[in-house]
């Protein structure tokens, strides 16, 4: 059974610092990995999707890497802003089937 | 750009009542997923449909059922509601996940917040 873990559970940084969010998964037989942002009580906004054959994806200030063999992904957010404050979740889709298994999320606070 | 639409956004029910949640996927998306997110928890997969057929099943209680219609919208029917069913229910949609090499990003709706009293 796939297990997804995100460490740390919470992170507080001053504005302008780079954020590094970690995601690990136990079963490397994945089809892709997706990073989401969730504001309190709100829906999930897809940030980046990395296919299993890819090593990284970039979108603006966001960069996500994937090391499938070691079961790890990292989301980097450059030059953090107070508006980046949210919970960030990673989710993996297995090689067989299409359900996403989510990590517990990292709650980020960027202080002005 | 059009997003996933869910209705209602909020729903309050009594124990043992029934509830129906609706999901309208992004136009041309043929796959729909349902997830349940309890308070302080991560989303848990319930069920998915592709071309009106159930494609995958997760931890969905027997009291719940779902279907996808010919216009690709989906409904999640919940009966004999329990207090523990109080949660945020998300619907997501994507293009055919079997499309080799194609992107299959799951786009989530805003969710329906169900409160069972």
XYZ file of N, CA and C in Angstrom:
687
model
N 0.843 -1.191 0.000
C 0.000 0.000 0.000
C 0.881 1.245 0.000
N 0.569 2.156 -0.913
C 1.370 3.372 -1.042
C 1.167 4.253 0.180
N 2.268 4.764 0.724
C 2.207 5.742 1.812
C 3.012 6.961 1.401
N 2.410 8.121 1.593
C 3.051 9.372 1.210
C 3.232 10.225 2.465
N 4.450 10.714 2.641
C 4.781 11.472 3.838
C 5.362 12.815 3.452
N 4.946 13.856 4.150
C 5.492 15.179 3.902
C 6.090 15.722 5.189
N 7.335 16.141 5.050
C 8.060 16.705 6.186
C 8.718 17.992 5.729
N 8.620 19.105 6.516
C 7.950 19.147 7.817
C 6.442 19.308 7.669
N 5.736 19.160 8.772
C 4.287 19.348 8.743
C 3.940 20.827 8.674
N 4.831 21.662 9.196
C 4.603 23.103 9.180
C 5.935 23.809 9.025
N 5.876 24.980 8.414
C 7.093 25.723 8.097
C 6.771 27.214 8.126
N 7.629 27.981 8.800
C 7.435 29.423 8.865
C 8.731 30.098 8.437
N 8.645 30.980 7.462
C 9.834 31.653 6.944
C 9.549 33.125 6.746
N 10.582 33.966 6.801
C 10.382 35.386 6.479
C 10.260 35.554 4.966
N 9.558 36.578 4.588
C 9.362 36.883 3.169
C 10.708 36.985 2.461
N 10.770 36.437 1.256
C 11.982 36.509 0.459
C 12.833 35.255 0.513
N 12.630 34.468 1.557
C 13.411 33.224 1.654
C 12.862 32.185 0.682
N 13.727 31.261 0.291
C 13.296 30.160 -0.561
C 12.683 29.055 0.301
N 11.633 28.434 -0.220
C 10.966 27.351 0.488
C 11.364 26.009 -0.113
N 11.574 25.034 0.739
C 11.887 23.680 0.293
C 10.935 22.720 0.997
N 10.065 22.106 0.220
C 9.063 21.189 0.774
C 9.361 19.777 0.277
N 9.332 18.844 1.199
C 9.703 17.470 0.874
C 8.513 16.519 0.867
N 8.565 15.570 -0.023
C 7.530 14.553 -0.149
C 8.221 13.220 -0.398
N 7.853 12.208 0.362
C 8.429 10.884 0.124
C 7.312 9.860 -0.008
N 7.555 8.836 -0.808
C 6.553 7.805 -1.035
C 7.229 6.447 -0.997
N 6.467 5.441 -0.566
C 7.061 4.137 -0.288
C 7.128 3.226 -1.506
N 6.203 3.386 -2.436
C 6.153 2.522 -3.622
C 6.585 3.332 -4.836
N 7.692 2.937 -5.420
C 8.240 3.728 -6.530
C 7.525 3.460 -7.858
N 6.579 2.528 -7.861
C 5.824 2.238 -9.092
C 4.719 3.274 -9.263
N 5.143 4.471 -9.639
C 4.170 5.540 -9.805
C 4.074 5.936 -11.264
N 2.928 6.525 -11.618
C 2.727 7.049 -12.972
C 3.101 8.525 -13.019
N 2.697 9.260 -11.989
C 3.095 10.655 -11.874
C 2.944 11.138 -10.439
N 3.431 12.328 -10.206
C 3.323 12.959 -8.895
C 2.851 14.385 -9.119
N 1.907 14.802 -8.287
C 1.303 16.111 -8.465
C 1.432 16.908 -7.172
N 1.756 18.181 -7.307
C 1.794 19.095 -6.150
C 0.573 20.015 -6.218
N -0.047 20.193 -5.039
C -1.223 21.031 -4.926
C -1.018 22.082 -3.844
N -1.803 23.142 -3.976
C -1.885 24.147 -2.933
C -3.331 24.159 -2.422
N -3.485 24.271 -1.098
C -4.820 24.370 -0.517
C -4.853 25.486 0.505
N -5.735 26.442 0.285
C -5.968 27.480 1.269
C -7.011 26.982 2.258
N -7.032 27.520 3.488
C -7.928 26.990 4.527
C -9.372 26.891 4.076
N -9.937 25.715 4.194
C -11.334 25.488 3.859
C -11.650 25.572 2.381
N -10.625 25.632 1.555
C -10.827 25.792 0.122
C -10.463 24.528 -0.650
N -10.597 24.626 -1.962
C -10.279 23.496 -2.815
C -8.791 23.363 -3.056
N -8.461 22.399 -3.892
C -7.074 22.098 -4.221
C -6.724 22.708 -5.570
N -5.640 23.460 -5.597
C -5.165 24.048 -6.844
C -3.934 23.294 -7.306
N -3.994 22.734 -8.499
C -2.855 21.997 -9.027
C -1.730 22.961 -9.371
N -0.536 22.670 -8.885
C 0.625 23.518 -9.146
C 1.508 22.931 -10.248
N 1.917 21.699 -10.048
C 2.815 21.049 -10.993
C 2.511 19.561 -11.034
N 2.705 18.973 -12.198
C 2.613 17.526 -12.345
C 3.901 17.040 -12.979
N 4.499 16.025 -12.383
C 5.724 15.434 -12.924
C 5.414 13.995 -13.319
N 5.629 13.677 -14.562
C 5.470 12.294 -15.017
C 6.621 11.465 -14.450
N 6.421 10.169 -14.344
C 7.438 9.301 -13.739
C 8.745 9.306 -14.527
N 8.655 9.635 -15.807
C 9.861 9.650 -16.646
C 10.625 10.970 -16.563
N 10.043 11.944 -15.879
C 10.664 13.256 -15.788
C 11.443 13.416 -14.486
N 12.390 14.350 -14.503
C 13.184 14.612 -13.302
C 12.723 15.887 -12.612
N 12.191 16.833 -13.395
C 11.716 18.059 -12.781
C 10.734 18.792 -13.684
N 9.997 19.694 -13.051
C 9.072 20.561 -13.754
C 9.169 21.946 -13.132
N 9.003 22.951 -13.984
C 9.129 24.329 -13.501
C 7.933 25.136 -13.967
N 7.484 26.027 -13.072
C 6.432 26.966 -13.428
C 6.648 28.227 -12.615
N 7.136 29.261 -13.276
C 7.395 30.509 -12.575
C 8.389 30.328 -11.440
N 7.994 30.701 -10.235
C 8.887 30.579 -9.080
C 8.908 29.158 -8.505
N 8.119 28.274 -9.069
C 8.010 26.915 -8.553
C 8.845 25.953 -9.390
N 9.530 25.064 -8.669
C 10.282 24.002 -9.324
C 10.093 22.739 -8.510
N 9.712 21.675 -9.180
C 9.540 20.405 -8.489
C 10.465 19.372 -9.101
N 11.139 18.621 -8.252
C 12.017 17.551 -8.724
C 11.442 16.213 -8.306
N 11.837 15.187 -9.030
C 11.369 13.840 -8.724
C 12.523 12.858 -8.846
N 12.737 12.088 -7.780
C 13.690 10.986 -7.805
C 12.877 9.732 -7.503
N 12.405 9.092 -8.561
C 11.477 7.992 -8.384
C 12.119 6.816 -7.663
N 13.359 6.538 -7.980
C 14.011 5.361 -7.399
C 14.155 5.477 -5.883
N 14.346 6.700 -5.409
C 14.477 6.872 -3.955
C 13.163 7.281 -3.325
N 12.124 7.433 -4.129
C 10.804 7.762 -3.600
C 10.716 9.153 -3.014
N 11.269 10.125 -3.739
C 11.266 11.490 -3.188
C 10.930 12.524 -4.244
N 10.250 13.564 -3.789
C 10.027 14.741 -4.603
C 10.214 15.959 -3.725
N 10.709 17.012 -4.321
C 10.917 18.252 -3.594
C 10.302 19.397 -4.376
N 9.579 20.235 -3.669
C 9.006 21.438 -4.270
C 9.779 22.639 -3.743
N 10.342 23.400 -4.683
C 11.066 24.612 -4.330
C 10.219 25.814 -4.733
N 10.081 26.747 -3.816
C 9.408 28.001 -4.123
C 10.412 29.115 -3.869
N 10.780 29.806 -4.931
C 11.804 30.843 -4.811
C 11.187 32.154 -4.336
N 12.009 32.907 -3.587
C 11.626 34.261 -3.162
C 10.194 34.285 -2.639
N 9.961 33.602 -1.538
C 8.604 33.436 -1.015
C 7.946 34.783 -0.709
N 6.622 34.769 -0.841
C 5.798 35.955 -0.597
C 4.698 35.594 0.402
N 4.175 36.572 1.135
C 3.084 36.259 2.073
C 1.917 35.524 1.403
N 1.679 35.815 0.135
C 0.606 35.134 -0.599
C 0.867 33.664 -0.842
N 2.083 33.228 -0.575
C 2.397 31.803 -0.716
C 1.958 31.005 0.506
N 1.518 31.684 1.538
C 1.060 31.010 2.751
C -0.148 30.137 2.438
N -0.025 28.862 2.692
C -1.069 27.881 2.373
C -0.559 26.518 2.806
N -1.377 25.505 2.604
C -0.922 24.128 2.800
C -0.591 23.533 1.446
N 0.557 22.898 1.365
C 1.003 22.297 0.115
C 0.960 20.772 0.251
N 0.267 20.153 -0.686
C 0.113 18.697 -0.650
C 0.744 18.072 -1.886
N 1.392 16.962 -1.690
C 1.841 16.172 -2.837
C 0.953 14.938 -2.916
N 0.792 14.430 -4.108
C -0.042 13.256 -4.323
C 0.563 12.425 -5.439
N 0.552 11.114 -5.264
C 1.103 10.232 -6.283
C 0.003 9.406 -6.915
N 0.133 9.204 -8.204
C -0.771 8.318 -8.924
C 0.001 7.046 -9.225
N -0.572 5.885 -8.946
C 0.162 4.631 -9.148
C 0.293 4.295 -10.621
N 1.202 3.377 -10.908
C 1.393 2.920 -12.288
C 0.135 2.227 -12.799
N -0.577 1.560 -11.906
C -1.836 0.906 -12.266
C -2.955 1.563 -11.464
N -3.995 1.997 -12.152
C -5.069 2.705 -11.467
C -4.856 4.195 -11.583
N -5.851 4.967 -11.192
C -5.716 6.409 -11.360
C -6.043 7.212 -10.106
N -6.195 6.552 -8.968
C -6.481 7.311 -7.757
C -5.206 7.964 -7.251
N -5.340 9.121 -6.648
C -4.217 9.812 -6.036
C -4.147 9.475 -4.551
N -2.927 9.238 -4.082
C -2.691 9.075 -2.654
C -1.949 10.320 -2.180
N -2.530 10.995 -1.207
C -2.000 12.272 -0.751
C -1.100 12.122 0.463
N -0.158 13.060 0.573
C 0.587 13.210 1.804
C -0.211 14.073 2.761
N 0.278 14.206 3.979
C -0.433 14.962 4.989
C -0.334 16.470 4.822
N 0.520 16.902 3.903
C 0.631 18.332 3.639
C 1.670 19.026 4.501
N 2.174 20.131 3.996
C 3.052 21.022 4.766
C 2.368 22.372 4.823
N 2.118 22.831 6.037
C 1.460 24.134 6.223
C 2.543 25.204 6.260
N 2.481 26.120 5.303
C 3.520 27.146 5.136
C 2.991 28.514 5.551
N 3.798 29.224 6.323
C 3.481 30.605 6.680
C 4.665 31.475 6.270
N 4.412 32.439 5.422
C 5.445 33.370 5.007
C 5.153 34.696 5.689
N 6.070 35.111 6.548
C 5.850 36.320 7.346
C 6.384 37.546 6.623
N 5.573 38.618 6.577
C 6.031 39.843 5.893
C 7.217 40.480 6.628
N -10.610 30.262 -17.768
C -10.852 28.890 -18.216
C -11.872 28.232 -17.303
N -12.703 27.380 -17.894
C -13.728 26.709 -17.107
C -13.073 25.759 -16.123
N -13.656 25.676 -14.930
C -13.150 24.760 -13.919
C -14.192 23.734 -13.565
N -13.848 22.861 -12.650
C -14.782 21.855 -12.159
C -15.817 22.555 -11.271
N -17.073 22.243 -11.510
C -18.148 22.854 -10.732
C -18.763 21.806 -9.825
N -18.944 22.182 -8.576
C -19.578 21.276 -7.628
C -20.771 21.983 -6.984
N -21.819 21.224 -6.794
C -22.982 21.784 -6.105
C -23.626 20.727 -5.224
N -24.186 21.134 -4.091
C -24.088 22.488 -3.558
C -22.706 22.738 -2.950
N -22.408 23.936 -2.588
C -21.130 24.223 -1.947
C -21.166 23.882 -0.463
N -22.327 24.019 0.123
C -22.496 23.683 1.533
C -23.785 22.902 1.690
N -23.754 21.942 2.608
C -24.934 21.098 2.818
C -24.976 20.681 4.274
N -26.128 20.872 4.885
C -26.308 20.451 6.276
C -27.419 19.419 6.308
N -27.116 18.279 6.910
C -28.086 17.189 6.983
C -28.133 16.642 8.407
N -29.227 15.959 8.678
C -29.360 15.265 9.958
C -28.871 13.826 9.782
N -28.546 13.207 10.902
C -28.164 11.789 10.873
C -29.272 10.964 10.225
N -28.855 9.971 9.491
C -29.749 9.016 8.808
C -30.441 9.599 7.580
N -30.193 10.854 7.274
C -30.740 11.429 6.039
C -29.874 11.032 4.839
N -30.335 11.438 3.658
C -29.555 11.185 2.446
C -29.096 12.505 1.856
N -28.040 12.426 1.067
C -27.506 13.617 0.412
C -27.038 13.247 -0.977
N -27.157 14.200 -1.897
C -26.653 14.001 -3.258
C -25.760 15.168 -3.622
N -24.530 14.831 -3.976
C -23.559 15.840 -4.387
C -23.361 15.733 -5.893
N -23.258 16.893 -6.544
C -23.107 16.891 -7.995
C -21.780 17.491 -8.417
N -21.294 16.989 -9.526
C -20.002 17.428 -10.052
C -20.110 17.585 -11.560
N -19.656 18.729 -12.046
C -19.639 18.985 -13.489
C -18.186 19.181 -13.905
N -17.628 18.229 -14.656
C -16.204 18.299 -14.979
C -15.890 19.409 -15.973
N -14.612 19.656 -16.125
C -14.148 20.609 -17.133
C -14.585 20.084 -18.504
N -15.056 20.946 -19.398
C -15.489 20.490 -20.722
C -14.431 19.633 -21.409
N -14.863 18.533 -21.976
C -14.052 17.550 -22.703
C -13.287 16.605 -21.778
N -13.362 16.813 -20.486
C -12.776 15.837 -19.574
C -13.730 14.662 -19.436
N -13.179 13.454 -19.537
C -14.036 12.279 -19.537
C -13.892 11.436 -18.272
N -13.045 11.864 -17.360
C -12.803 11.101 -16.144
C -13.105 11.966 -14.929
N -13.842 11.385 -14.010
C -14.234 12.099 -12.802
C -13.797 11.295 -11.581
N -13.338 11.987 -10.559
C -12.873 11.368 -9.315
C -13.589 12.020 -8.137
N -13.830 11.249 -7.110
C -14.382 11.783 -5.862
C -13.406 11.505 -4.723
N -13.205 12.548 -3.898
C -12.340 12.436 -2.732
C -13.073 12.991 -1.514
N -12.719 12.458 -0.356
C -13.287 12.930 0.910
C -12.149 13.442 1.787
N -12.305 14.660 2.300
C -11.287 15.210 3.185
C -11.912 15.555 4.538
N -11.615 14.750 5.542
C -12.104 15.010 6.882
C -11.342 16.160 7.517
N -11.852 16.695 8.615
C -11.196 17.826 9.281
C -9.749 17.504 9.649
N -8.831 18.343 9.199
C -7.426 18.149 9.518
C -6.777 16.955 8.854
N -7.439 16.359 7.883
C -6.889 15.177 7.221
C -6.578 15.457 5.758
N -5.820 14.557 5.149
C -5.579 14.707 3.717
C -6.711 14.043 2.945
N -6.898 14.419 1.701
C -7.986 13.838 0.903
C -7.812 12.342 0.705
N -8.911 11.622 0.815
C -8.927 10.181 0.599
C -9.775 9.868 -0.623
N -9.233 9.052 -1.499
C -9.924 8.700 -2.738
C -11.128 7.824 -2.442
N -12.249 8.150 -3.088
C -13.460 7.345 -2.927
C -13.722 6.472 -4.152
N -13.849 7.110 -5.315
C -14.245 6.373 -6.513
C -13.967 7.236 -7.736
N -13.821 6.584 -8.890
C -13.633 7.334 -10.123
C -14.404 6.674 -11.265
N -14.682 7.469 -12.295
C -15.413 7.003 -13.460
C -14.719 7.480 -14.721
N -14.726 6.613 -15.704
C -14.203 6.958 -17.023
C -15.238 6.529 -18.044
N -15.679 7.460 -18.864
C -16.682 7.150 -19.888
C -17.878 6.401 -19.284
N -18.340 6.924 -18.166
C -19.568 6.455 -17.501
C -19.422 5.092 -16.823
N -18.212 4.552 -16.833
C -17.970 3.274 -16.163
C -17.062 3.507 -14.957
N -17.323 2.789 -13.879
C -16.449 2.888 -12.718
C -15.057 2.398 -13.098
N -14.054 3.208 -12.833
C -12.695 2.847 -13.237
C -11.800 2.470 -12.069
N -12.116 2.946 -10.878
C -11.305 2.626 -9.705
C -12.161 2.874 -8.467
N -11.854 2.155 -7.429
C -12.637 2.278 -6.205
C -11.710 2.314 -5.014
N -11.988 3.235 -4.108
C -11.163 3.348 -2.908
C -11.972 3.026 -1.680
N -11.803 3.818 -0.654
C -12.447 3.549 0.626
C -13.834 4.176 0.684
N -14.682 3.786 -0.238
C -16.036 4.330 -0.261
C -16.964 3.397 0.502
N -17.703 3.942 1.489
C -18.616 3.095 2.269
C -19.722 2.532 1.384
N -20.259 1.408 1.798
C -21.359 0.793 1.049
C -22.589 1.687 1.024
N -22.691 2.597 1.985
C -23.846 3.524 2.037
C -23.771 4.583 0.943
N -22.610 4.678 0.313
C -22.421 5.668 -0.742
C -22.478 4.983 -2.109
N -22.996 5.694 -3.079
C -22.939 5.205 -4.458
C -22.714 6.405 -5.356
N -22.227 6.140 -6.532
C -21.963 7.234 -7.463
C -22.150 6.746 -8.875
N -22.356 7.690 -9.765
C -22.432 7.349 -11.183
C -22.020 8.552 -12.018
N -21.686 8.239 -13.262
C -21.362 9.289 -14.217
C -22.386 9.202 -15.347
N -22.885 10.331 -15.758
C -23.955 10.369 -16.743
C -23.414 10.618 -18.146
N -24.329 10.584 -19.123
C -23.912 10.692 -20.521
C -23.268 12.045 -20.830
N -23.594 13.063 -20.053
C -22.957 14.376 -20.276
C -21.694 14.524 -19.431
N -21.255 13.419 -18.828
C -20.028 13.307 -18.027
C -20.125 13.898 -16.630
N -21.257 14.511 -16.292
C -21.347 14.960 -14.911
C -21.533 13.741 -14.018
N -21.229 13.919 -12.752
C -21.277 12.790 -11.826
C -22.045 13.195 -10.568
N -22.644 12.209 -9.947
C -23.349 12.434 -8.684
C -22.900 11.408 -7.650
N -22.698 11.892 -6.447
C -22.342 11.031 -5.319
C -23.551 11.010 -4.380
N -24.116 9.832 -4.214
C -25.287 9.669 -3.366
C -24.878 9.039 -2.046
N -25.293 9.672 -0.974
C -24.888 9.238 0.358
C -26.149 8.992 1.182
N -26.285 7.791 1.701
C -27.486 7.461 2.473
C -27.106 7.135 3.915
N -28.124 7.123 4.767
C -27.938 6.812 6.203
C -26.741 7.577 6.762
N -26.762 8.879 6.574
C -25.619 9.702 6.957
C -25.273 9.558 8.429
N -23.973 9.566 8.675
C -23.448 9.472 10.037
C -22.648 10.733 10.340
N -22.442 10.986 11.624
C -21.684 12.170 12.020
C -20.299 12.177 11.373
N -19.713 10.999 11.258
C -18.370 10.882 10.700
C -18.285 11.168 9.216
N -19.442 11.327 8.582
C -19.441 11.674 7.149
C -19.220 13.161 6.929
N -19.233 13.942 7.994
C -18.986 15.382 7.875
C -17.575 15.585 7.329
N -17.489 16.242 6.205
C -16.193 16.402 5.541
C -16.358 17.326 4.345
N -15.222 17.599 3.730
C -15.209 18.321 2.467
C -15.103 17.270 1.369
N -16.026 17.287 0.436
C -16.037 16.309 -0.647
C -15.608 16.999 -1.937
N -14.521 16.492 -2.476
C -13.984 17.065 -3.704
C -14.298 16.175 -4.896
N -14.562 16.840 -5.989
C -14.627 16.169 -7.274
C -13.457 16.699 -8.094
N -12.855 15.832 -8.864
C -11.783 16.232 -9.774
C -12.068 15.639 -11.144
N -11.518 16.258 -12.171
C -11.677 15.699 -13.504
C -10.353 15.746 -14.250
N -10.253 14.881 -15.235
C -9.054 14.857 -16.068
C -9.414 14.277 -17.429
N -8.455 14.386 -18.342
C -8.597 13.705 -19.626
C -8.291 12.233 -19.423
N -8.563 11.449 -20.428
C -8.349 10.017 -20.389
C -7.003 9.678 -19.767
N -6.986 9.059 -18.583
C -5.717 8.748 -17.933
C -4.934 7.688 -18.668
N -5.568 7.002 -19.584
C -4.855 5.948 -20.301
C -4.156 6.444 -21.540
N -4.303 7.734 -21.824
C -3.706 8.279 -23.039
C -2.198 8.266 -22.870
N -1.539 7.385 -23.622
C -0.108 7.175 -23.436
C 0.660 8.472 -23.586
N 1.389 8.813 -22.577
C 2.223 9.996 -22.628
C 1.477 11.295 -22.452
N 0.174 11.223 -22.392
C -0.570 12.459 -22.278
C -0.652 12.943 -20.841
N -0.821 14.232 -20.663
C -0.963 14.738 -19.301
C -2.305 14.309 -18.744
N -2.353 13.975 -17.481
C -3.617 13.621 -16.866
C -3.760 14.303 -15.538
N -3.386 15.582 -15.540
C -3.519 16.370 -14.325
C -4.952 16.313 -13.844
N -5.124 16.041 -12.572
C -6.456 16.062 -11.988
C -6.730 17.477 -11.480
N -7.799 18.050 -11.997
C -8.198 19.389 -11.601
C -9.360 19.272 -10.623
N -9.176 19.898 -9.490
C -10.151 19.766 -8.416
C -11.162 20.906 -8.407
N -12.377 20.551 -8.025
C -13.404 21.546 -7.808
C -13.250 22.178 -6.436
N -14.095 23.151 -6.112
C -13.993 23.860 -4.834
C -14.462 23.034 -3.643
N -15.142 21.935 -3.930
C -15.585 21.071 -2.839
C -16.986 21.382 -2.358
N -17.610 20.371 -1.777
C -18.888 20.535 -1.081
C -18.628 20.230 0.390
N -18.950 21.188 1.238
C -18.767 20.955 2.678
C -20.059 20.371 3.234
N -19.984 19.123 3.648
C -21.142 18.428 4.221
C -21.014 18.404 5.738
N -22.037 18.873 6.391
C -22.094 18.817 7.849
C -23.275 17.949 8.242
N -23.016 16.927 9.020
C -24.074 16.030 9.505
C -24.276 16.289 10.983
N -25.516 16.659 11.329
C -25.825 17.006 12.728
C -26.495 15.857 13.463
